[in-house]
C-alpha cells in the first residue's frame, strides 16, 4: 500500500512539474494602437506575447473613434503600446476611462521629432510630425523601446525579448542600407514626388526624397482649393515625375493632381497602416520594401 501511495505521489508531482511550464507560458497580453506597432511588438515578443491591435490593417488611426469593446480589451492587458507625438492620443484617454493601471509605452520615446509643415511648407510652432517610423533608423528605436518595456513587464522573458529585438534590428539595419543605396541611384533632380497627405517627412529627411503633399500631416486635414492649385503649378514648374496614392486616402485627389499636372500615377504607398495578410505590405519590412519598389518605378525616366 505504501508503495502504491508513493507511486501516486510521484506521478502527481511529475504531472505538476510538467504543467508548470504550460502555466508560465501563458502569453503576455499586449495592446497596440495601430498595425505597424502591432507588427513591431509581435516580432519582439514572439510566442511570449498575445498582441491585440486596435486600429487594424488598412485602417486610419488619425480618424479612429474607440469603441466600448476596445475598453474591454484593455482589461487583461499588461502593456499598452502607443506611438505618441500626437498620433494616437485617443488610446491614452481610452486607458484612463477604462481604469487601466498597467504600463503604457510611448514607443517613439527618444526620437527627435520633425516639425509639422503646412501646405506652403511652413512649420507650425509646437506641432510635430508623428510618422517617425518612416525612417527605418527610428523604427530601430521603436523596437529597442518595445524590448525594454516587455522585459520590465515580464522579466522572465527578458533574454528572449532582447534576442528577438537584436535579430530584428539586424534586418532593419540591412533594410535601411538597401533603401539608401537604391535611391542614391536616382538623380537628385528626379527624387521628388507627390503623395495624398504629408506622411513621409521622416522618409524625405532620411533618404533625400522630396515629398510634396496635398493635405497636412493628419488625414483629417482637407486640402484647400488654393493649396491644390498651387501644388499643381509647382509640379508643372518642377516637373515632378509621379503622384502616389496612399492606402488610407481617397485616390481621386491623386488622380486629379496627376491629370492636371502631367505627373504620372506612380502606384500605391503605405504610410500609416499595413495591408491585410494577402496584400503587398503585411509587415513593416514588407511595407518599406514595397514603398521603395513603387518609388523606384515612379521616379524612373519614361521609356
mmCIF file of C-alpha atoms in Angstrom:
data_model
loop_
_atom_site.group_PDB
_atom_site.id
_atom_site.type_symbol
_atom_site.label_atom_id
_atom_site.label_comp_id
_atom_site.label_asym_id
_atom_site.label_seq_id
_atom_site.Cartn_x
_atom_site.Cartn_y
_atom_site.Cartn_z
ATOM 1 C CA UNK A 1 0.000 0.000 0.000
ATOM 2 C CA UNK A 2 2.822 2.349 0.884
ATOM 3 C CA UNK A 3 4.457 1.614 -2.440
ATOM 4 C CA UNK A 4 1.210 2.489 -4.240
ATOM 5 C CA UNK A 5 0.912 5.801 -2.377
ATOM 6 C CA UNK A 6 4.486 6.651 -3.189
ATOM 7 C CA UNK A 7 3.911 5.851 -6.846
ATOM 8 C CA UNK A 8 0.748 8.009 -6.926
ATOM 9 C CA UNK A 9 2.508 10.907 -5.216
ATOM 10 C CA UNK A 10 5.413 10.625 -7.628
ATOM 11 C CA UNK A 11 3.031 10.649 -10.582
ATOM 12 C CA UNK A 12 1.216 13.675 -9.176
ATOM 13 C CA UNK A 13 4.481 15.526 -8.622
ATOM 14 C CA UNK A 14 5.589 14.732 -12.164
ATOM 15 C CA UNK A 15 2.264 15.950 -13.539
ATOM 16 C CA UNK A 16 2.528 19.223 -11.654
ATOM 17 C CA UNK A 17 6.102 19.682 -12.843
ATOM 18 C CA UNK A 18 5.036 19.153 -16.450
ATOM 19 C CA UNK A 19 2.074 21.521 -16.068
ATOM 20 C CA UNK A 20 4.114 24.331 -14.514
ATOM 21 C CA UNK A 21 5.857 25.417 -17.758
ATOM 22 C CA UNK A 22 2.484 25.484 -19.522
ATOM 23 C CA UNK A 23 1.115 27.739 -16.791
ATOM 24 C CA UNK A 24 4.133 30.021 -17.025
ATOM 25 C CA UNK A 25 3.861 30.063 -20.817
ATOM 26 C CA UNK A 26 0.521 31.910 -20.828
ATOM 27 C CA UNK A 27 1.199 34.750 -23.275
ATOM 28 C CA UNK A 28 1.587 38.309 -22.092
ATOM 29 C CA UNK A 29 -1.409 40.393 -23.191
ATOM 30 C CA UNK A 30 -0.283 43.491 -25.102
ATOM 31 C CA UNK A 31 -2.476 46.093 -26.814
ATOM 32 C CA UNK A 32 -1.001 48.186 -29.651
ATOM 33 C CA UNK A 33 -2.741 51.249 -31.005
ATOM 34 C CA UNK A 34 -2.271 50.514 -34.739
ATOM 35 C CA UNK A 35 -1.000 47.869 -37.130
ATOM 36 C CA UNK A 36 2.634 48.957 -37.543
ATOM 37 C CA UNK A 37 3.188 48.993 -33.783
ATOM 38 C CA UNK A 38 1.397 45.648 -33.545
ATOM 39 C CA UNK A 39 3.897 44.187 -36.004
ATOM 40 C CA UNK A 40 6.848 45.558 -34.020
ATOM 41 C CA UNK A 41 5.510 44.022 -30.795
ATOM 42 C CA UNK A 42 4.858 40.684 -32.492
ATOM 43 C CA UNK A 43 8.414 40.494 -33.836
ATOM 44 C CA UNK A 44 9.973 41.352 -30.475
ATOM 45 C CA UNK A 45 7.576 39.368 -28.285
ATOM 46 C CA UNK A 46 7.325 36.216 -30.363
ATOM 47 C CA UNK A 47 5.387 33.400 -28.723
ATOM 48 C CA UNK A 48 5.545 35.041 -25.307
ATOM 49 C CA UNK A 49 3.026 37.739 -26.249
ATOM 50 C CA UNK A 50 -0.551 37.906 -27.491
ATOM 51 C CA UNK A 51 -0.973 41.170 -29.392
ATOM 52 C CA UNK A 52 -4.280 42.968 -29.874
ATOM 53 C CA UNK A 53 -4.172 45.790 -32.427
ATOM 54 C CA UNK A 54 -6.994 48.304 -32.097
ATOM 55 C CA UNK A 55 -6.612 50.000 -35.494
ATOM 56 C CA UNK A 56 -6.047 47.112 -37.852
ATOM 57 C CA UNK A 57 -4.618 46.662 -41.337
ATOM 58 C CA UNK A 58 -5.806 49.202 -43.868
ATOM 59 C CA UNK A 59 -7.455 51.426 -41.252
ATOM 60 C CA UNK A 60 -6.700 55.060 -40.455
ATOM 61 C CA UNK A 61 -5.543 55.737 -36.895
ATOM 62 C CA UNK A 62 -5.844 59.502 -37.402
ATOM 63 C CA UNK A 63 -9.629 59.318 -37.545
ATOM 64 C CA UNK A 64 -10.185 56.373 -35.200
ATOM 65 C CA UNK A 65 -13.056 56.501 -32.741
ATOM 66 C CA UNK A 66 -12.616 53.942 -29.930
ATOM 67 C CA UNK A 67 -15.488 51.532 -29.299
ATOM 68 C CA UNK A 68 -16.736 50.120 -25.977
ATOM 69 C CA UNK A 69 -15.195 46.774 -26.928
ATOM 70 C CA UNK A 70 -11.782 48.464 -27.089
ATOM 71 C CA UNK A 71 -12.029 49.453 -23.433
ATOM 72 C CA UNK A 72 -12.792 45.840 -22.569
ATOM 73 C CA UNK A 73 -9.726 44.693 -24.496
ATOM 74 C CA UNK A 74 -7.553 46.760 -22.184
ATOM 75 C CA UNK A 75 -8.873 44.872 -19.158
ATOM 76 C CA UNK A 76 -6.435 41.960 -19.439
ATOM 77 C CA UNK A 77 -3.520 43.899 -20.924
ATOM 78 C CA UNK A 78 -0.209 44.107 -19.109
ATOM 79 C CA UNK A 79 1.224 46.594 -21.589
ATOM 80 C CA UNK A 80 -0.224 49.223 -23.937
ATOM 81 C CA UNK A 81 1.982 50.423 -26.795
ATOM 82 C CA UNK A 82 1.212 53.832 -28.319
ATOM 83 C CA UNK A 83 3.084 55.856 -30.916
ATOM 84 C CA UNK A 84 2.907 59.234 -29.207
ATOM 85 C CA UNK A 85 3.801 62.509 -30.967
ATOM 86 C CA UNK A 86 0.097 63.354 -31.115
ATOM 87 C CA UNK A 87 -0.740 60.433 -33.418
ATOM 88 C CA UNK A 88 -2.851 58.254 -31.135
ATOM 89 C CA UNK A 89 -3.698 60.315 -28.064
ATOM 90 C CA UNK A 90 -7.104 58.608 -28.054
ATOM 91 C CA UNK A 91 -5.586 55.384 -26.669
ATOM 92 C CA UNK A 92 -4.243 57.164 -23.605
ATOM 93 C CA UNK A 93 -7.681 58.686 -22.982
ATOM 94 C CA UNK A 94 -9.241 55.261 -23.529
ATOM 95 C CA UNK A 95 -6.889 53.663 -20.994
ATOM 96 C CA UNK A 96 -7.764 56.307 -18.428
ATOM 97 C CA UNK A 97 -11.521 55.930 -18.930
ATOM 98 C CA UNK A 98 -11.196 52.116 -18.754
ATOM 99 C CA UNK A 99 -9.373 52.332 -15.414
ATOM 100 C CA UNK A 100 -6.227 50.757 -16.842
ATOM 101 C CA UNK A 101 -3.406 50.714 -14.289
ATOM 102 C CA UNK A 102 -0.702 48.878 -16.216
ATOM 103 C CA UNK A 103 2.239 50.188 -18.224
ATOM 104 C CA UNK A 104 1.782 52.496 -21.223
ATOM 105 C CA UNK A 105 4.800 52.642 -23.528
ATOM 106 C CA UNK A 106 5.236 55.613 -25.853
ATOM 107 C CA UNK A 107 7.208 53.757 -28.493
ATOM 108 C CA UNK A 108 8.639 56.881 -30.112
ATOM 109 C CA UNK A 109 10.385 57.958 -26.876
ATOM 110 C CA UNK A 110 13.894 59.214 -27.588
ATOM 111 C CA UNK A 111 13.189 60.097 -31.225
ATOM 112 C CA UNK A 112 13.809 63.683 -32.298
ATOM 113 C CA UNK A 113 10.535 64.745 -33.943
ATOM 114 C CA UNK A 114 10.274 66.782 -37.113
ATOM 115 C CA UNK A 115 8.124 69.889 -37.204
ATOM 116 C CA UNK A 116 4.796 69.657 -38.991
ATOM 117 C CA UNK A 117 4.577 71.824 -42.098
ATOM 118 C CA UNK A 118 1.523 73.298 -43.797
ATOM 119 C CA UNK A 119 0.663 73.122 -47.481
ATOM 120 C CA UNK A 120 3.035 76.061 -48.157
ATOM 121 C CA UNK A 121 5.980 74.350 -46.441
ATOM 122 C CA UNK A 122 5.833 76.486 -43.298
ATOM 123 C CA UNK A 123 6.411 74.824 -39.915
ATOM 124 C CA UNK A 124 3.705 75.165 -37.249
ATOM 125 C CA UNK A 125 5.108 76.215 -33.896
ATOM 126 C CA UNK A 126 4.882 73.343 -31.417
ATOM 127 C CA UNK A 127 3.292 70.903 -33.901
ATOM 128 C CA UNK A 128 5.238 67.764 -34.784
ATOM 129 C CA UNK A 129 5.016 65.119 -37.487
ATOM 130 C CA UNK A 130 4.113 61.805 -35.802
ATOM 131 C CA UNK A 131 5.076 59.446 -38.662
ATOM 132 C CA UNK A 132 8.544 58.720 -37.260
ATOM 133 C CA UNK A 133 8.532 55.049 -38.356
ATOM 134 C CA UNK A 134 9.000 56.139 -41.983
ATOM 135 C CA UNK A 135 12.719 56.498 -41.196
ATOM 136 C CA UNK A 136 13.992 52.958 -40.577
ATOM 137 C CA UNK A 137 16.580 54.207 -38.091
ATOM 138 C CA UNK A 138 13.640 55.442 -35.995
ATOM 139 C CA UNK A 139 11.964 52.031 -36.328
ATOM 140 C CA UNK A 140 15.067 50.601 -34.664
ATOM 141 C CA UNK A 141 14.439 52.918 -31.706
ATOM 142 C CA UNK A 142 10.819 51.739 -31.550
ATOM 143 C CA UNK A 143 11.977 48.123 -31.406
ATOM 144 C CA UNK A 144 14.543 48.810 -28.679
ATOM 145 C CA UNK A 145 11.918 50.653 -26.605
ATOM 146 C CA UNK A 146 9.435 47.792 -27.006
ATOM 147 C CA UNK A 147 12.031 45.178 -25.997
ATOM 148 C CA UNK A 148 12.870 47.146 -22.868
ATOM 149 C CA UNK A 149 9.209 47.622 -21.912
ATOM 150 C CA UNK A 150 8.416 43.928 -22.402
ATOM 151 C CA UNK A 151 11.464 42.999 -20.324
ATOM 152 C CA UNK A 152 10.313 45.209 -17.472
ATOM 153 C CA UNK A 153 6.764 43.840 -17.509
ATOM 154 C CA UNK A 154 7.912 40.230 -17.975
ATOM 155 C CA UNK A 155 11.466 39.882 -16.542
ATOM 156 C CA UNK A 156 11.441 36.116 -17.091
ATOM 157 C CA UNK A 157 11.306 36.716 -20.842
ATOM 158 C CA UNK A 158 13.895 39.496 -20.955
ATOM 159 C CA UNK A 159 16.553 37.377 -22.678
ATOM 160 C CA UNK A 160 14.051 36.249 -25.333
ATOM 161 C CA UNK A 161 12.850 39.777 -25.998
ATOM 162 C CA UNK A 162 16.362 41.137 -26.348
ATOM 163 C CA UNK A 163 17.456 38.307 -28.628
ATOM 164 C CA UNK A 164 14.379 38.770 -30.835
ATOM 165 C CA UNK A 165 14.984 42.513 -30.934
ATOM 166 C CA UNK A 166 18.645 42.048 -31.873
ATOM 167 C CA UNK A 167 17.727 39.773 -34.795
ATOM 168 C CA UNK A 168 15.016 42.168 -35.962
ATOM 169 C CA UNK A 169 17.291 45.207 -35.666
ATOM 170 C CA UNK A 170 19.846 43.467 -37.887
ATOM 171 C CA UNK A 171 17.127 43.086 -40.546
ATOM 172 C CA UNK A 172 16.139 46.729 -40.140
ATOM 173 C CA UNK A 173 19.725 47.912 -40.488
ATOM 174 C CA UNK A 174 20.054 45.920 -43.711
ATOM 175 C CA UNK A 175 16.787 47.410 -44.985
ATOM 176 C CA UNK A 176 17.942 50.942 -44.168
ATOM 177 C CA UNK A 177 21.160 50.383 -46.121
ATOM 178 C CA UNK A 178 19.205 48.977 -49.082
ATOM 179 C CA UNK A 179 16.875 51.984 -49.225
ATOM 180 C CA UNK A 180 19.803 54.427 -49.140
ATOM 181 C CA UNK A 181 21.793 52.519 -51.749
ATOM 182 C CA UNK A 182 18.826 52.083 -54.100
ATOM 183 C CA UNK A 183 17.541 55.664 -54.005
ATOM 184 C CA UNK A 184 21.066 57.011 -54.466
ATOM 185 C CA UNK A 185 20.898 55.587 -57.998
ATOM 186 C CA UNK A 186 18.156 58.122 -58.873
ATOM 187 C CA UNK A 187 19.453 61.567 -59.931
ATOM 188 C CA UNK A 188 18.726 64.165 -57.230
ATOM 189 C CA UNK A 189 16.589 66.278 -59.581
ATOM 190 C CA UNK A 190 14.193 63.344 -60.079
ATOM 191 C CA UNK A 191 13.826 62.488 -56.375
ATOM 192 C CA UNK A 192 10.591 64.444 -55.866
ATOM 193 C CA UNK A 193 7.070 63.044 -55.734
ATOM 194 C CA UNK A 194 3.544 63.926 -54.591
ATOM 195 C CA UNK A 195 1.532 61.993 -52.013
ATOM 196 C CA UNK A 196 -2.036 62.326 -50.756
ATOM 197 C CA UNK A 197 -1.119 63.530 -47.264
ATOM 198 C CA UNK A 198 2.088 64.579 -45.592
ATOM 199 C CA UNK A 199 3.141 61.267 -44.015
ATOM 200 C CA UNK A 200 6.624 60.942 -45.470
ATOM 201 C CA UNK A 201 8.564 63.776 -43.836
ATOM 202 C CA UNK A 202 10.875 61.381 -41.976
ATOM 203 C CA UNK A 203 11.435 59.318 -45.126
ATOM 204 C CA UNK A 204 12.229 62.511 -47.017
ATOM 205 C CA UNK A 205 14.646 63.703 -44.348
ATOM 206 C CA UNK A 206 16.420 60.343 -44.053
ATOM 207 C CA UNK A 207 16.619 59.311 -47.709
ATOM 208 C CA UNK A 208 16.744 62.637 -49.580
ATOM 209 C CA UNK A 209 13.471 62.282 -51.477
ATOM 210 C CA UNK A 210 11.356 65.408 -51.684
ATOM 211 C CA UNK A 211 7.671 64.780 -50.940
ATOM 212 C CA UNK A 212 5.015 67.339 -51.830
ATOM 213 C CA UNK A 213 1.650 66.698 -50.192
ATOM 214 C CA UNK A 214 -1.835 67.935 -50.983
ATOM 215 C CA UNK A 215 -3.032 67.575 -47.385
ATOM 216 C CA UNK A 216 -1.442 68.027 -43.979
ATOM 217 C CA UNK A 217 0.089 65.564 -41.558
ATOM 218 C CA UNK A 218 -3.319 64.234 -40.496
ATOM 219 C CA UNK A 219 -5.764 62.690 -42.957
ATOM 220 C CA UNK A 220 -8.378 64.835 -41.206
ATOM 221 C CA UNK A 221 -6.791 67.813 -42.967
ATOM 222 C CA UNK A 222 -8.694 68.793 -46.096
ATOM 223 C CA UNK A 223 -6.553 70.422 -48.785
ATOM 224 C CA UNK A 224 -7.861 73.806 -49.868
ATOM 225 C CA UNK A 225 -8.688 74.556 -53.485
ATOM 226 C CA UNK A 226 -5.992 77.215 -53.466
ATOM 227 C CA UNK A 227 -3.473 74.809 -51.999
ATOM 228 C CA UNK A 228 -4.195 72.199 -54.662
ATOM 229 C CA UNK A 229 -3.910 74.800 -57.435
ATOM 230 C CA UNK A 230 -0.595 75.996 -56.019
ATOM 231 C CA UNK A 231 0.674 72.424 -55.809
ATOM 232 C CA UNK A 232 -0.265 71.720 -59.426
ATOM 233 C CA UNK A 233 1.547 74.874 -60.593
ATOM 234 C CA UNK A 234 4.586 73.798 -58.587
ATOM 235 C CA UNK A 235 4.525 70.324 -60.117
ATOM 236 C CA UNK A 236 4.376 71.742 -63.615
ATOM 237 C CA UNK A 237 7.268 74.084 -62.840
ATOM 238 C CA UNK A 238 9.436 71.453 -61.157
ATOM 239 C CA UNK A 239 8.377 68.571 -63.421
ATOM 240 C CA UNK A 240 7.825 66.094 -60.567
ATOM 241 C CA UNK A 241 7.774 62.628 -62.133
ATOM 242 C CA UNK A 242 4.967 60.914 -60.210
ATOM 243 C CA UNK A 243 1.932 61.244 -57.968
ATOM 244 C CA UNK A 244 1.286 58.437 -55.466
ATOM 245 C CA UNK A 245 -1.946 57.224 -53.913
ATOM 246 C CA UNK A 246 -1.803 56.277 -50.234
ATOM 247 C CA UNK A 247 -3.531 53.176 -48.969
ATOM 248 C CA UNK A 248 -5.651 55.101 -46.425
ATOM 249 C CA UNK A 249 -6.549 58.056 -48.673
ATOM 250 C CA UNK A 250 -9.166 58.757 -51.326
ATOM 251 C CA UNK A 251 -7.423 58.085 -54.671
ATOM 252 C CA UNK A 252 -9.489 60.715 -56.504
ATOM 253 C CA UNK A 253 -7.322 63.567 -55.229
ATOM 254 C CA UNK A 254 -4.124 61.964 -56.539
ATOM 255 C CA UNK A 255 -5.842 61.200 -59.840
ATOM 256 C CA UNK A 256 -6.913 64.836 -60.216
ATOM 257 C CA UNK A 257 -3.439 66.153 -59.417
ATOM 258 C CA UNK A 258 -1.891 63.704 -61.861
ATOM 259 C CA UNK A 259 -4.337 64.680 -64.622
ATOM 260 C CA UNK A 260 -3.852 68.438 -64.178
ATOM 261 C CA UNK A 261 -0.097 68.448 -63.566
ATOM 262 C CA UNK A 262 1.029 65.900 -66.109
ATOM 263 C CA UNK A 263 2.820 63.782 -63.491
ATOM 264 C CA UNK A 264 2.018 60.114 -63.894
ATOM 265 C CA UNK A 265 0.345 57.987 -61.213
ATOM 266 C CA UNK A 266 3.094 56.008 -59.550
ATOM 267 C CA UNK A 267 1.148 53.378 -57.635
ATOM 268 C CA UNK A 268 0.132 52.957 -54.007
ATOM 269 C CA UNK A 269 2.271 53.772 -50.983
ATOM 270 C CA UNK A 270 1.617 52.568 -47.446
ATOM 271 C CA UNK A 271 2.124 55.228 -44.804
ATOM 272 C CA UNK A 272 0.072 54.784 -41.612
ATOM 273 C CA UNK A 273 -1.170 51.209 -41.868
ATOM 274 C CA UNK A 274 -0.104 47.786 -43.073
ATOM 275 C CA UNK A 275 -2.046 45.820 -45.666
ATOM 276 C CA UNK A 276 -4.010 42.666 -44.967
ATOM 277 C CA UNK A 277 -2.039 39.426 -44.870
ATOM 278 C CA UNK A 278 -2.626 38.777 -48.593
ATOM 279 C CA UNK A 279 -1.597 42.315 -49.602
ATOM 280 C CA UNK A 280 1.830 43.711 -50.501
ATOM 281 C CA UNK A 281 2.583 45.199 -47.060
ATOM 282 C CA UNK A 282 1.526 42.784 -44.299
ATOM 283 C CA UNK A 283 4.600 43.626 -42.182
ATOM 284 C CA UNK A 284 6.715 46.717 -41.635
ATOM 285 C CA UNK A 285 9.636 45.215 -43.570
ATOM 286 C CA UNK A 286 7.356 44.322 -46.479
ATOM 287 C CA UNK A 287 5.749 47.788 -46.377
ATOM 288 C CA UNK A 288 9.048 49.615 -46.666
ATOM 289 C CA UNK A 289 10.275 47.300 -49.434
ATOM 290 C CA UNK A 290 7.007 47.769 -51.329
ATOM 291 C CA UNK A 291 7.194 51.560 -50.996
ATOM 292 C CA UNK A 292 10.788 51.523 -52.229
ATOM 293 C CA UNK A 293 9.781 49.449 -55.261
ATOM 294 C CA UNK A 294 6.898 51.819 -56.070
ATOM 295 C CA UNK A 295 9.109 54.888 -55.699
ATOM 296 C CA UNK A 296 11.778 53.451 -57.985
ATOM 297 C CA UNK A 297 9.167 52.680 -60.647
ATOM 298 C CA UNK A 298 7.608 56.125 -60.325
ATOM 299 C CA UNK A 299 10.914 58.002 -60.384
ATOM 300 C CA UNK A 300 12.361 56.078 -63.319
ATOM 301 C CA UNK A 301 12.609 58.034 -66.596
ATOM 302 C CA UNK A 302 9.770 57.272 -69.024
ATOM 303 C CA UNK A 303 10.605 54.632 -71.649
#
